[in-house]
Amino acid sequence: MRILIVEDEKKIADSLRKNFNDEGFDTKVCFDGSDALEVISKEKFDLILLDWRLPEITGVEVCKRIRNANNRTPVILLTALSNISNKVEALNCGADDYITKPFSFEEVLARVNALIRRYKFSQNMIEFEKMSLNLITHTLETETGSIKLPEMEFELLKYFLENQDRIVSREVLCEDVWKLKYTPTTNVVEVTVKNLRKKLEEYSSNKFIKSVYGEGYLFISN
Amino acid sequence: MRILIVEDEKKIADSLRKNFNDEGFDTKVCFDGSDALEVISKEKFDLILLDWRLPEITGVEVCKRIRNANNRTPVILLTALSNISNKVEALNCGADDYITKPFSFEEVLARVNALIRRYKFSQNMIEFEKMSLNLITHTLETETGSIKLPEMEFELLKYFLENQDRIVSREVLCEDVWKLKYTPTTNVVEVTVKNLRKKLEEYSSNKFIKSVYGEGYLFISN
DNA sequence: AACAATAATGAAAAAATTTTCATTATTAAT
DNA sequence: ATTAATAATGAAAATTTTTTCATTATTGTT
């Protein structure tokens, strides 16, 4: 996950960056609004953390401009002020959430994760580990690239993601994914699992699809 | 579009049914709540119009049970009462909208259409005429049946639906739908248009895809 | 360690989809 | 009405995807 931190107080910016990096996020920092807008127009982020008080352009203004450019990237505003009118202004400018300083990193992290998850869901994406499956385009998207899955591999992966941490037998897969009333005499399922595994391995060393001897498969992502 | 009208006052029920039928809707009427629940469990509707005051089970109770059965079909409650606490109760039971009697059919129609459109959109469906294209399953759904479109036909139809009433040239289609940088020497576009037209014709006598000589294609649905 | 059951694999076969191509039909302009 | 350009069509070729099959590998049990 890639986060843009827009914060002019170097101490806070550094602390956020370090903490997010430790959590496995990819971060980028901007110290003022115009710099941020420039970066946002060129690069893609999963979330933008935006300080309210910034030199020149305010965070609220930056947020408005992001939305005017038809960019729906989740935005969280950070502010020292906690009165309600500010809160209203924050949400009116198109921000998705609002955190008042001083904050604990745990709070920021929780809100960031919740917002990213919510956004991906609304975008018809199911995320797992550092990848996500786009239900509309049928692409498997990662930080390093994306591939379009053929239909049966897509359907299988989608099914696994909807049934994580649960053993699914071949019979169930035949019925739910392949829509067969009878269990086939051949091993279509195994072959498709093999091909899907190969593609997943190209992007992660995680073994997502485990085999449970005599039972079926088990998809685990964390 | 198929609407279920649940209303015990025969006069109102008949009037609604007649008006909706005239507008081209398919309607079904139930006179009490348990009858409605029975029907809803078996048949699929695009919307349910539910009277608050019903013999035995109230409309609010019916609505709750529909939602408990994990059915998200849009529900509009009809009521003679217009105080706020009722309105709150209505929306809390899982209804999507609320109309107070007496109402004009125009008002009902407007709300019904708005709600159906909103719901389909949230379900990743694009509707046109009496059909809808499911963006997740890639199926073209009609009242009489549904078929899964092969990928290129799906992409093409989706593009047409997003660009209705606008002439799109072959060059643009090659770029946007086929993702080609060059215009092909062959007529892939024409062939795919032909096949898509054939499938659309199976469900409607409307000629959705018009050819504009020397310019391109024009998709019109109403 | 040996065995039988279960699972994984590579490659071929079959099926479905997409693209190409040759031909016919339609359009707009003269 | 003729003509040249554009569009539609059927069918074949090429490509991609899905399924099958024979073989090898792995697992759990004795």
Coordinates of C-alpha atoms (C1' of nucleotides) in Angstrom, one line a residue:
Chain A
M1 CA 0.0 0.0 0.0
R2 CA 1.2 3.4 -1.0
I3 CA 0.6 6.4 1.3
L4 CA 1.2 10.1 0.6
I5 CA 2.0 12.1 3.7
V6 CA 1.5 15.8 3.3
E7 CA 2.9 17.5 6.4
D8 CA 5.1 20.5 6.9
E9 CA 6.2 19.8 10.5
K10 CA 9.2 17.7 9.8
K11 CA 9.1 15.8 13.1
I12 CA 5.6 14.6 12.6
A13 CA 6.2 13.7 9.0
D14 CA 9.3 11.7 9.9
S15 CA 7.5 9.9 12.6
L16 CA 4.5 9.0 10.4
R17 CA 6.8 7.8 7.6
K18 CA 8.9 5.6 9.9
N19 CA 5.9 4.0 11.5
F20 CA 4.1 3.3 8.2
N21 CA 7.3 1.9 6.7
D22 CA 7.6 -0.4 9.7
E23 CA 4.1 -1.6 9.0
G24 CA 5.1 -2.5 5.4
F25 CA 3.6 0.6 3.7
D26 CA 5.3 2.4 0.9
T27 CA 5.4 6.1 1.8
K28 CA 6.1 9.4 0.2
V29 CA 6.3 12.8 1.9
C30 CA 5.5 16.3 0.7
F31 CA 6.0 19.4 2.7
D32 CA 3.6 21.8 1.0
G33 CA 0.3 21.8 -0.8
S34 CA 1.5 22.7 -4.3
D35 CA 4.2 20.1 -4.2
A36 CA 1.5 17.5 -3.1
L37 CA -0.8 18.4 -5.9
E38 CA 2.0 18.0 -8.4
V39 CA 2.9 14.6 -7.1
I40 CA -0.8 13.5 -6.9
S41 CA -1.4 14.4 -10.5
K42 CA 1.5 12.1 -11.5
E43 CA 1.5 9.2 -9.1
K44 CA -1.1 6.9 -7.7
F45 CA -1.6 6.4 -4.0
D46 CA -3.9 4.2 -1.9
L47 CA -4.4 7.0 0.6
I48 CA -3.4 10.6 1.3
L49 CA -2.8 11.9 4.8
L50 CA -3.2 15.6 4.6
D51 CA -2.3 18.2 7.3
W52 CA -4.8 21.0 7.6
R53 CA -2.2 23.8 8.2
L54 CA 0.2 23.9 5.4
P55 CA 2.2 26.9 4.0
E56 CA 0.6 28.6 1.1
I57 CA -2.3 26.3 0.2
T58 CA -4.3 24.8 3.1
G59 CA -5.1 21.1 3.3
V60 CA -8.8 21.8 2.8
E61 CA -7.9 23.6 -0.5
V62 CA -5.6 20.7 -1.6
C63 CA -8.4 18.3 -0.9
K64 CA -10.9 20.3 -2.9
R65 CA -8.6 20.4 -5.8
I66 CA -7.9 16.7 -5.7
R67 CA -11.7 16.1 -5.9
N68 CA -12.2 18.6 -8.6
A69 CA -9.6 16.7 -10.7
N70 CA -12.0 13.8 -10.3
N71 CA -9.6 11.9 -8.1
R72 CA -11.4 9.8 -5.4
T73 CA -8.3 8.6 -3.6
P74 CA -9.1 8.3 0.1
V75 CA -8.1 11.4 2.1
I76 CA -7.7 11.8 5.8
L77 CA -7.2 15.3 7.2
L78 CA -5.0 15.9 10.2
T79 CA -5.7 18.9 12.4
A80 CA -4.8 20.5 15.7
L81 CA -8.3 22.0 15.9
S82 CA -11.1 19.9 17.1
N83 CA -14.2 22.1 17.0
I84 CA -17.2 20.9 15.1
S85 CA -17.3 23.5 12.4
N86 CA -13.9 22.4 11.3
K87 CA -15.1 18.8 11.2
V88 CA -17.9 19.8 8.9
E89 CA -15.6 21.8 6.7
A90 CA -13.3 18.9 6.5
L91 CA -15.9 16.4 5.4
N92 CA -17.5 19.0 3.0
C93 CA -14.3 19.5 1.1
G94 CA -14.4 15.8 0.1
A95 CA -12.2 14.3 2.8
D96 CA -13.1 10.8 4.0
D97 CA -12.0 11.1 7.6
Y98 CA -10.6 13.5 10.1
I99 CA -8.0 13.0 12.9
T100 CA -7.2 15.6 15.6
K101 CA -3.7 16.2 16.9
P102 CA -2.2 14.9 19.0
F103 CA -2.8 11.4 17.8
S104 CA -1.4 8.0 18.5
F105 CA 0.0 6.1 15.6
E106 CA -2.3 3.2 16.4
E107 CA -5.3 5.5 15.9
V108 CA -4.0 6.7 12.5
L109 CA -3.1 3.2 11.4
A110 CA -6.6 1.8 12.4
R111 CA -8.3 4.6 10.5
V112 CA -6.0 4.2 7.5
N113 CA -6.6 0.5 7.3
A114 CA -10.4 0.9 7.7
L115 CA -10.6 3.5 5.0
I116 CA -8.5 1.7 2.5
R117 CA -10.5 -1.4 3.0
R118 CA -13.8 0.5 2.6
Y119 CA -12.6 2.2 -0.5
K120 CA -11.3 -0.9 -2.2
F121 CA -14.6 -2.6 -1.4
S122 CA -16.5 0.3 -3.0
Q123 CA -14.3 0.0 -6.0
N124 CA -15.1 -3.7 -6.3
M125 CA -11.7 -4.9 -5.3
I126 CA -10.9 -7.6 -2.8
E127 CA -7.5 -7.1 -1.3
F128 CA -5.3 -9.8 0.2
E129 CA -1.8 -9.4 1.4
K130 CA -0.3 -6.8 -0.9
M131 CA -2.5 -7.7 -3.9
S132 CA -6.0 -7.0 -4.9
L133 CA -8.4 -8.7 -7.3
N134 CA -10.5 -6.3 -9.3
L135 CA -13.9 -7.9 -9.8
I136 CA -14.8 -5.7 -12.7
T137 CA -11.7 -6.0 -14.9
H138 CA -10.7 -9.5 -13.6
T139 CA -7.2 -8.3 -13.0
L140 CA -4.9 -9.3 -10.2
E141 CA -3.2 -6.0 -9.2
T142 CA 0.1 -5.8 -7.3
E143 CA 2.7 -3.2 -6.6
T144 CA 4.9 -4.5 -9.3
G145 CA 2.3 -5.2 -12.0
S146 CA -1.0 -6.6 -12.9
I147 CA -2.4 -9.4 -15.0
K148 CA -5.8 -10.3 -16.3
L149 CA -6.9 -13.7 -15.2
P150 CA -8.7 -16.1 -17.5
E151 CA -12.3 -16.7 -16.5
M152 CA -12.0 -19.9 -14.5
E153 CA -8.9 -18.8 -12.6
F154 CA -10.7 -15.5 -11.8
E155 CA -13.8 -17.3 -10.5
L156 CA -11.7 -19.7 -8.5
L157 CA -9.6 -17.0 -6.8
K158 CA -12.7 -14.9 -6.1
Y159 CA -14.3 -18.0 -4.5
F160 CA -11.2 -18.6 -2.4
L161 CA -11.1 -15.0 -1.3
E162 CA -14.7 -15.1 -0.2
N163 CA -14.1 -18.3 1.7
Q164 CA -10.7 -17.7 3.4
D165 CA -9.6 -19.8 6.3
R166 CA -12.1 -22.5 5.4
I167 CA -11.5 -25.8 3.8
V168 CA -13.2 -26.1 0.5
S169 CA -13.5 -29.6 -1.0
R170 CA -13.2 -30.3 -4.7
E171 CA -16.9 -31.3 -4.7
V172 CA -17.9 -27.9 -3.4
L173 CA -15.7 -26.1 -5.9
C174 CA -17.2 -28.1 -8.8
E175 CA -20.6 -27.1 -7.6
D176 CA -20.0 -23.5 -6.7
V177 CA -17.3 -22.4 -9.1
W178 CA -17.8 -24.7 -12.1
K179 CA -21.6 -24.9 -11.6
L180 CA -21.6 -28.7 -12.2
K181 CA -24.3 -30.9 -10.6
Y182 CA -22.1 -33.9 -10.8
T183 CA -18.5 -34.3 -9.6
P184 CA -16.3 -34.7 -12.7
T185 CA -14.3 -37.8 -13.4
T186 CA -11.3 -35.6 -14.4
N187 CA -9.1 -33.2 -12.4
V188 CA -10.1 -29.8 -13.8
V189 CA -10.0 -28.4 -10.4
E190 CA -6.4 -29.5 -9.6
V191 CA -5.2 -28.1 -13.0
T192 CA -6.8 -24.8 -12.5
V193 CA -5.5 -24.6 -8.9
K194 CA -2.0 -25.3 -10.3
N195 CA -2.3 -22.5 -12.9
L196 CA -3.6 -20.0 -10.4
R197 CA -0.9 -20.9 -7.9
K198 CA 1.7 -20.3 -10.6
K199 CA 0.3 -16.8 -11.3
L200 CA 0.1 -15.9 -7.6
E201 CA 3.7 -17.1 -7.1
E202 CA 4.9 -14.6 -9.7
Y203 CA 3.9 -11.8 -7.3
S204 CA 4.4 -13.2 -3.9
S205 CA 6.4 -15.9 -2.1
N206 CA 3.4 -16.6 0.1
K207 CA 1.7 -20.0 -0.4
F208 CA -1.9 -18.8 -0.4
I209 CA -3.5 -22.0 -1.5
K210 CA -2.7 -24.9 0.8
S211 CA -3.7 -28.4 0.1
V212 CA -5.4 -30.3 3.0
Y213 CA -4.8 -34.0 2.3
G214 CA -8.1 -35.8 1.7
E215 CA -10.1 -32.7 2.5
G216 CA -9.6 -30.0 -0.1
Y217 CA -8.0 -26.6 -0.3
L218 CA -7.5 -23.9 2.2
F219 CA -6.9 -20.3 1.2
I220 CA -5.0 -18.2 3.8
S221 CA -3.7 -14.6 3.3
N222 CA -2.8 -13.5 6.7
Chain B
M1 CA -39.3 -4.2 -14.5
R2 CA -41.3 -6.3 -12.0
I3 CA -43.0 -4.6 -9.0
L4 CA -44.8 -6.2 -6.1
I5 CA -47.6 -4.2 -4.7
V6 CA -48.6 -5.1 -1.1
E7 CA -51.7 -3.2 -0.3
D8 CA -55.0 -4.3 1.3
E9 CA -57.1 -1.4 0.1
K10 CA -58.4 -2.8 -3.1
K11 CA -59.0 0.6 -4.7
I12 CA -55.5 1.8 -4.2
A13 CA -54.0 -1.5 -5.2
D14 CA -55.9 -1.6 -8.5
S15 CA -55.1 2.0 -9.3
L16 CA -51.4 1.4 -8.7
R17 CA -51.4 -1.8 -10.7
K18 CA -53.2 -0.2 -13.6
N19 CA -50.8 2.8 -13.7
F20 CA -47.7 0.7 -13.5
N21 CA -48.9 -1.6 -16.2
D22 CA -49.6 1.4 -18.4
E23 CA -46.0 2.4 -17.8
G24 CA -44.8 -0.9 -19.0
F25 CA -44.1 -2.5 -15.6
D26 CA -44.9 -6.0 -14.8
T27 CA -46.9 -6.1 -11.5
K28 CA -48.1 -8.5 -8.9
V29 CA -50.5 -7.6 -6.0
C30 CA -50.7 -9.2 -2.5
F31 CA -53.4 -8.2 -0.1
D32 CA -51.7 -9.2 3.2
G33 CA -48.2 -9.5 4.7
S34 CA -47.9 -13.3 5.0
D35 CA -49.0 -13.7 1.4
A36 CA -46.4 -11.1 0.4
L37 CA -43.6 -12.9 2.3
E38 CA -44.5 -16.2 0.7
V39 CA -44.4 -14.6 -2.8
I40 CA -41.2 -12.8 -2.1
S41 CA -39.4 -15.9 -1.0
K42 CA -40.2 -17.5 -4.3
E43 CA -40.2 -14.8 -6.9
K44 CA -37.8 -12.0 -7.8
F45 CA -38.9 -8.4 -8.0
D46 CA -37.1 -5.2 -8.9
L47 CA -39.0 -3.3 -6.2
I48 CA -41.6 -3.8 -3.5
L49 CA -44.2 -1.2 -2.7
L50 CA -45.4 -2.0 0.8
D51 CA -48.3 -0.5 2.7
W52 CA -47.7 0.2 6.4
R53 CA -51.2 -0.8 7.6
L54 CA -51.8 -4.4 6.7
P55 CA -54.0 -7.0 8.3
E56 CA -52.1 -9.3 10.7
I57 CA -48.5 -8.5 9.9
T58 CA -47.6 -4.8 9.5
G59 CA -45.6 -3.4 6.6
V60 CA -42.7 -2.6 8.9
E61 CA -42.6 -6.2 10.1
V62 CA -42.8 -7.5 6.6
C63 CA -39.9 -5.3 5.6
K64 CA -37.8 -6.5 8.6
R65 CA -38.4 -10.1 7.7
I66 CA -37.4 -9.5 4.1
R67 CA -34.1 -8.0 5.3
N68 CA -33.5 -10.7 7.8
A69 CA -33.8 -13.2 4.9
N70 CA -30.9 -11.3 3.4
N71 CA -32.9 -9.9 0.6
R72 CA -31.9 -6.4 -0.5
T73 CA -34.7 -5.7 -3.0
P74 CA -35.6 -2.0 -2.8
V75 CA -38.6 -1.4 -0.6
I76 CA -40.8 1.7 -0.5
L77 CA -43.3 2.0 2.4
L78 CA -46.6 3.7 1.9
T79 CA -48.3 5.2 4.8
A80 CA -51.2 7.5 5.9
L81 CA -49.1 8.8 8.8
S82 CA -46.6 11.5 8.3
N83 CA -45.0 12.1 11.6
I84 CA -41.3 11.9 12.0
S85 CA -41.1 9.0 14.4
N86 CA -42.8 6.9 11.8
K87 CA -40.4 8.1 9.2
V88 CA -37.5 7.0 11.4
E89 CA -39.1 3.7 12.1
A90 CA -39.6 3.2 8.4
L91 CA -36.0 3.7 7.5
N92 CA -34.8 1.8 10.4
C93 CA -36.7 -1.3 9.4
G94 CA -34.6 -1.4 6.2
A95 CA -36.9 0.3 3.8
D96 CA -35.3 2.5 1.2
D97 CA -37.9 5.2 0.8
Y98 CA -41.2 6.3 2.3
I99 CA -44.3 7.9 0.7
T100 CA -47.2 9.4 2.6
K101 CA -50.8 9.0 1.4
P102 CA -52.4 10.6 -0.4
F103 CA -49.9 10.5 -3.2
S104 CA -50.0 11.2 -6.9
F105 CA -49.0 8.4 -9.2
E106 CA -46.3 10.7 -10.7
E107 CA -44.6 11.0 -7.3
V108 CA -44.7 7.2 -6.8
L109 CA -43.4 6.6 -10.3
A110 CA -40.6 9.1 -9.9
R111 CA -39.4 7.6 -6.6
V112 CA -39.7 4.1 -8.0
N113 CA -37.6 4.9 -11.0
A114 CA -35.0 6.7 -9.0
L115 CA -34.8 3.9 -6.5
I116 CA -34.5 1.2 -9.1
R117 CA -31.8 3.1 -10.9
R118 CA -29.9 3.7 -7.7
Y119 CA -30.1 0.0 -6.7
K120 CA -29.0 -1.3 -10.0
F121 CA -26.1 1.0 -10.0
S122 CA -25.0 -0.2 -6.6
Q123 CA -25.4 -3.7 -7.8
N124 CA -23.0 -3.0 -10.7
M125 CA -25.7 -3.2 -13.3
I126 CA -26.3 -0.8 -16.2
E127 CA -29.8 -0.9 -17.3
F128 CA -31.2 0.0 -20.7
E129 CA -34.7 -0.4 -22.0
K130 CA -35.9 -3.6 -20.4
M131 CA -32.5 -5.2 -20.1
S132 CA -29.5 -4.8 -17.9
L133 CA -25.9 -5.6 -18.2
N134 CA -24.3 -7.1 -15.1
L135 CA -20.7 -5.8 -14.9
I136 CA -19.7 -8.5 -12.5
T137 CA -21.0 -11.6 -14.1
H138 CA -20.9 -10.2 -17.6
T139 CA -24.5 -11.3 -18.2
L140 CA -27.1 -9.6 -20.2
E141 CA -30.3 -9.9 -18.2
T142 CA -33.8 -9.6 -19.5
E143 CA -37.2 -10.5 -18.4
T144 CA -37.2 -13.6 -20.5
G145 CA -33.7 -14.9 -19.8
S146 CA -30.1 -14.0 -19.5
I147 CA -26.9 -14.9 -21.4
K148 CA -23.3 -14.5 -20.6
L149 CA -21.5 -12.4 -23.1
P150 CA -18.0 -13.3 -24.3
E151 CA -15.4 -10.9 -23.3
M152 CA -15.1 -8.6 -26.3
E153 CA -18.8 -8.4 -26.8
F154 CA -19.2 -7.5 -23.1
E155 CA -16.6 -4.8 -23.3
L156 CA -18.1 -3.4 -26.4
L157 CA -21.6 -3.3 -25.0
K158 CA -20.3 -1.7 -21.8
Y159 CA -18.5 1.0 -23.8
F160 CA -21.7 1.7 -25.8
L161 CA -23.7 2.0 -22.7
E162 CA -21.3 4.4 -21.2
N163 CA -21.3 6.4 -24.4
Q164 CA -25.0 6.5 -25.4
D165 CA -26.3 9.0 -27.9
R166 CA -22.8 9.7 -29.1
I167 CA -21.2 8.6 -32.3
V168 CA -18.1 6.5 -31.7
S169 CA -15.8 5.8 -34.6
R170 CA -14.1 2.5 -35.3
E171 CA -10.8 4.2 -34.5
V172 CA -12.0 5.2 -31.0
L173 CA -13.4 1.7 -30.4
C174 CA -10.1 0.1 -31.4
E175 CA -8.3 2.4 -29.0
D176 CA -10.7 2.3 -26.0
V177 CA -12.2 -1.2 -26.3
W178 CA -9.5 -3.2 -28.0
K179 CA -6.7 -1.2 -26.5
L180 CA -4.8 -1.0 -29.8
K181 CA -2.5 1.8 -30.5
Y182 CA -2.9 1.4 -34.3
T183 CA -6.1 1.0 -36.3
P184 CA -6.2 -2.6 -37.5
T185 CA -6.3 -3.4 -41.2
T186 CA -9.1 -5.9 -40.6
N187 CA -12.7 -5.5 -39.5
V188 CA -12.7 -7.0 -36.0
V189 CA -15.0 -4.2 -34.9
E190 CA -17.6 -4.8 -37.5
V191 CA -17.7 -8.5 -36.8
T192 CA -18.0 -8.0 -33.1
V193 CA -20.8 -5.4 -33.6
K194 CA -22.6 -7.9 -35.8
N195 CA -22.4 -10.7 -33.2
L196 CA -23.5 -8.3 -30.4
R197 CA -26.4 -7.1 -32.5
K198 CA -27.5 -10.6 -33.0
K199 CA -27.6 -11.3 -29.3
L200 CA -29.4 -8.1 -28.5
E201 CA -32.0 -8.9 -31.2
E202 CA -32.8 -12.1 -29.4
Y203 CA -34.3 -10.1 -26.6
S204 CA -35.6 -6.9 -28.1
S205 CA -36.8 -5.7 -31.5
N206 CA -35.1 -2.4 -30.8
K207 CA -32.2 -1.6 -33.0
F208 CA -29.8 -0.3 -30.4
I209 CA -26.7 0.0 -32.4
K210 CA -27.1 2.3 -35.4
S211 CA -24.5 2.7 -38.1
V212 CA -23.7 6.2 -39.1
Y213 CA -22.3 6.0 -42.6
G214 CA -18.7 7.2 -42.7
E215 CA -18.7 8.1 -39.0
G216 CA -19.1 5.1 -36.8
Y217 CA -21.7 3.7 -34.5
L218 CA -24.4 5.2 -32.4
F219 CA -26.0 3.5 -29.4
I220 CA -29.5 4.6 -28.5
S221 CA -31.7 3.0 -25.9
N222 CA -34.5 5.5 -25.5
Chain C
dA1 C1' 10.3 -48.8 4.4
dA2 C1' 6.3 -50.1 1.6
dC3 C1' 1.8 -49.2 0.1
dA4 C1' -2.4 -47.2 -1.3
dA5 C1' -4.7 -43.1 -1.7
dT6 C1' -4.5 -38.4 -2.9
dA7 C1' -2.5 -34.5 -5.2
dA8 C1' 0.5 -32.1 -8.7
dT9 C1' 2.2 -31.7 -13.2
dG10 C1' 3.2 -31.3 -18.4
dA11 C1' 1.4 -31.8 -22.4
dA12 C1' -2.2 -33.1 -25.7
dA13 C1' -7.1 -32.6 -27.0
dA14 C1' -11.2 -30.2 -27.1
dA15 C1' -13.9 -26.2 -27.0
dA16 C1' -14.7 -21.5 -27.1
dT17 C1' -13.5 -17.0 -28.6
dT18 C1' -11.3 -13.7 -31.4
dT19 C1' -9.5 -12.3 -35.7
dT20 C1' -9.0 -12.5 -40.6
dC21 C1' -10.6 -12.7 -45.2
dA22 C1' -13.4 -13.0 -49.2
dT23 C1' -17.8 -11.8 -50.7
dT24 C1' -22.2 -9.5 -50.7
dA25 C1' -25.0 -5.6 -49.4
dT26 C1' -25.8 -0.8 -48.5
dT27 C1' -25.0 4.1 -48.8
dA28 C1' -24.3 8.7 -50.6
dA29 C1' -22.9 11.3 -54.4
dT30 C1' -22.6 12.1 -59.1
Chain D
dA1 C1' -29.0 4.6 -62.6
dT2 C1' -24.0 4.0 -61.9
dT3 C1' -20.3 4.1 -59.1
dA4 C1' -17.0 4.2 -55.4
dA5 C1' -16.8 4.1 -50.7
dT6 C1' -18.3 2.1 -46.6
dA7 C1' -20.6 -1.6 -43.9
dA8 C1' -22.4 -6.3 -43.0
dT9 C1' -21.9 -11.1 -43.3
dG10 C1' -20.6 -16.2 -43.3
dA11 C1' -17.1 -19.0 -42.8
dA12 C1' -12.3 -20.2 -42.2
dA13 C1' -8.0 -19.5 -39.6
dA14 C1' -5.7 -18.3 -35.5
dT15 C1' -5.6 -17.8 -30.8
dT16 C1' -6.8 -18.5 -26.2
dT17 C1' -8.9 -21.0 -22.7
dT18 C1' -10.6 -25.1 -20.7
dT19 C1' -10.6 -29.9 -20.1
dT20 C1' -8.7 -34.4 -20.3
dC21 C1' -5.3 -37.8 -19.6
dA22 C1' -1.1 -40.2 -18.5
dT23 C1' 2.6 -39.8 -15.4
dT24 C1' 5.1 -38.4 -11.4
dA25 C1' 5.1 -36.8 -6.7
dT26 C1' 3.4 -36.5 -2.1
dT27 C1' 0.9 -37.9 1.9
dG28 C1' -0.6 -40.7 5.8
dT29 C1' -1.0 -45.3 7.4
dT30 C1' 0.6 -49.7 8.4

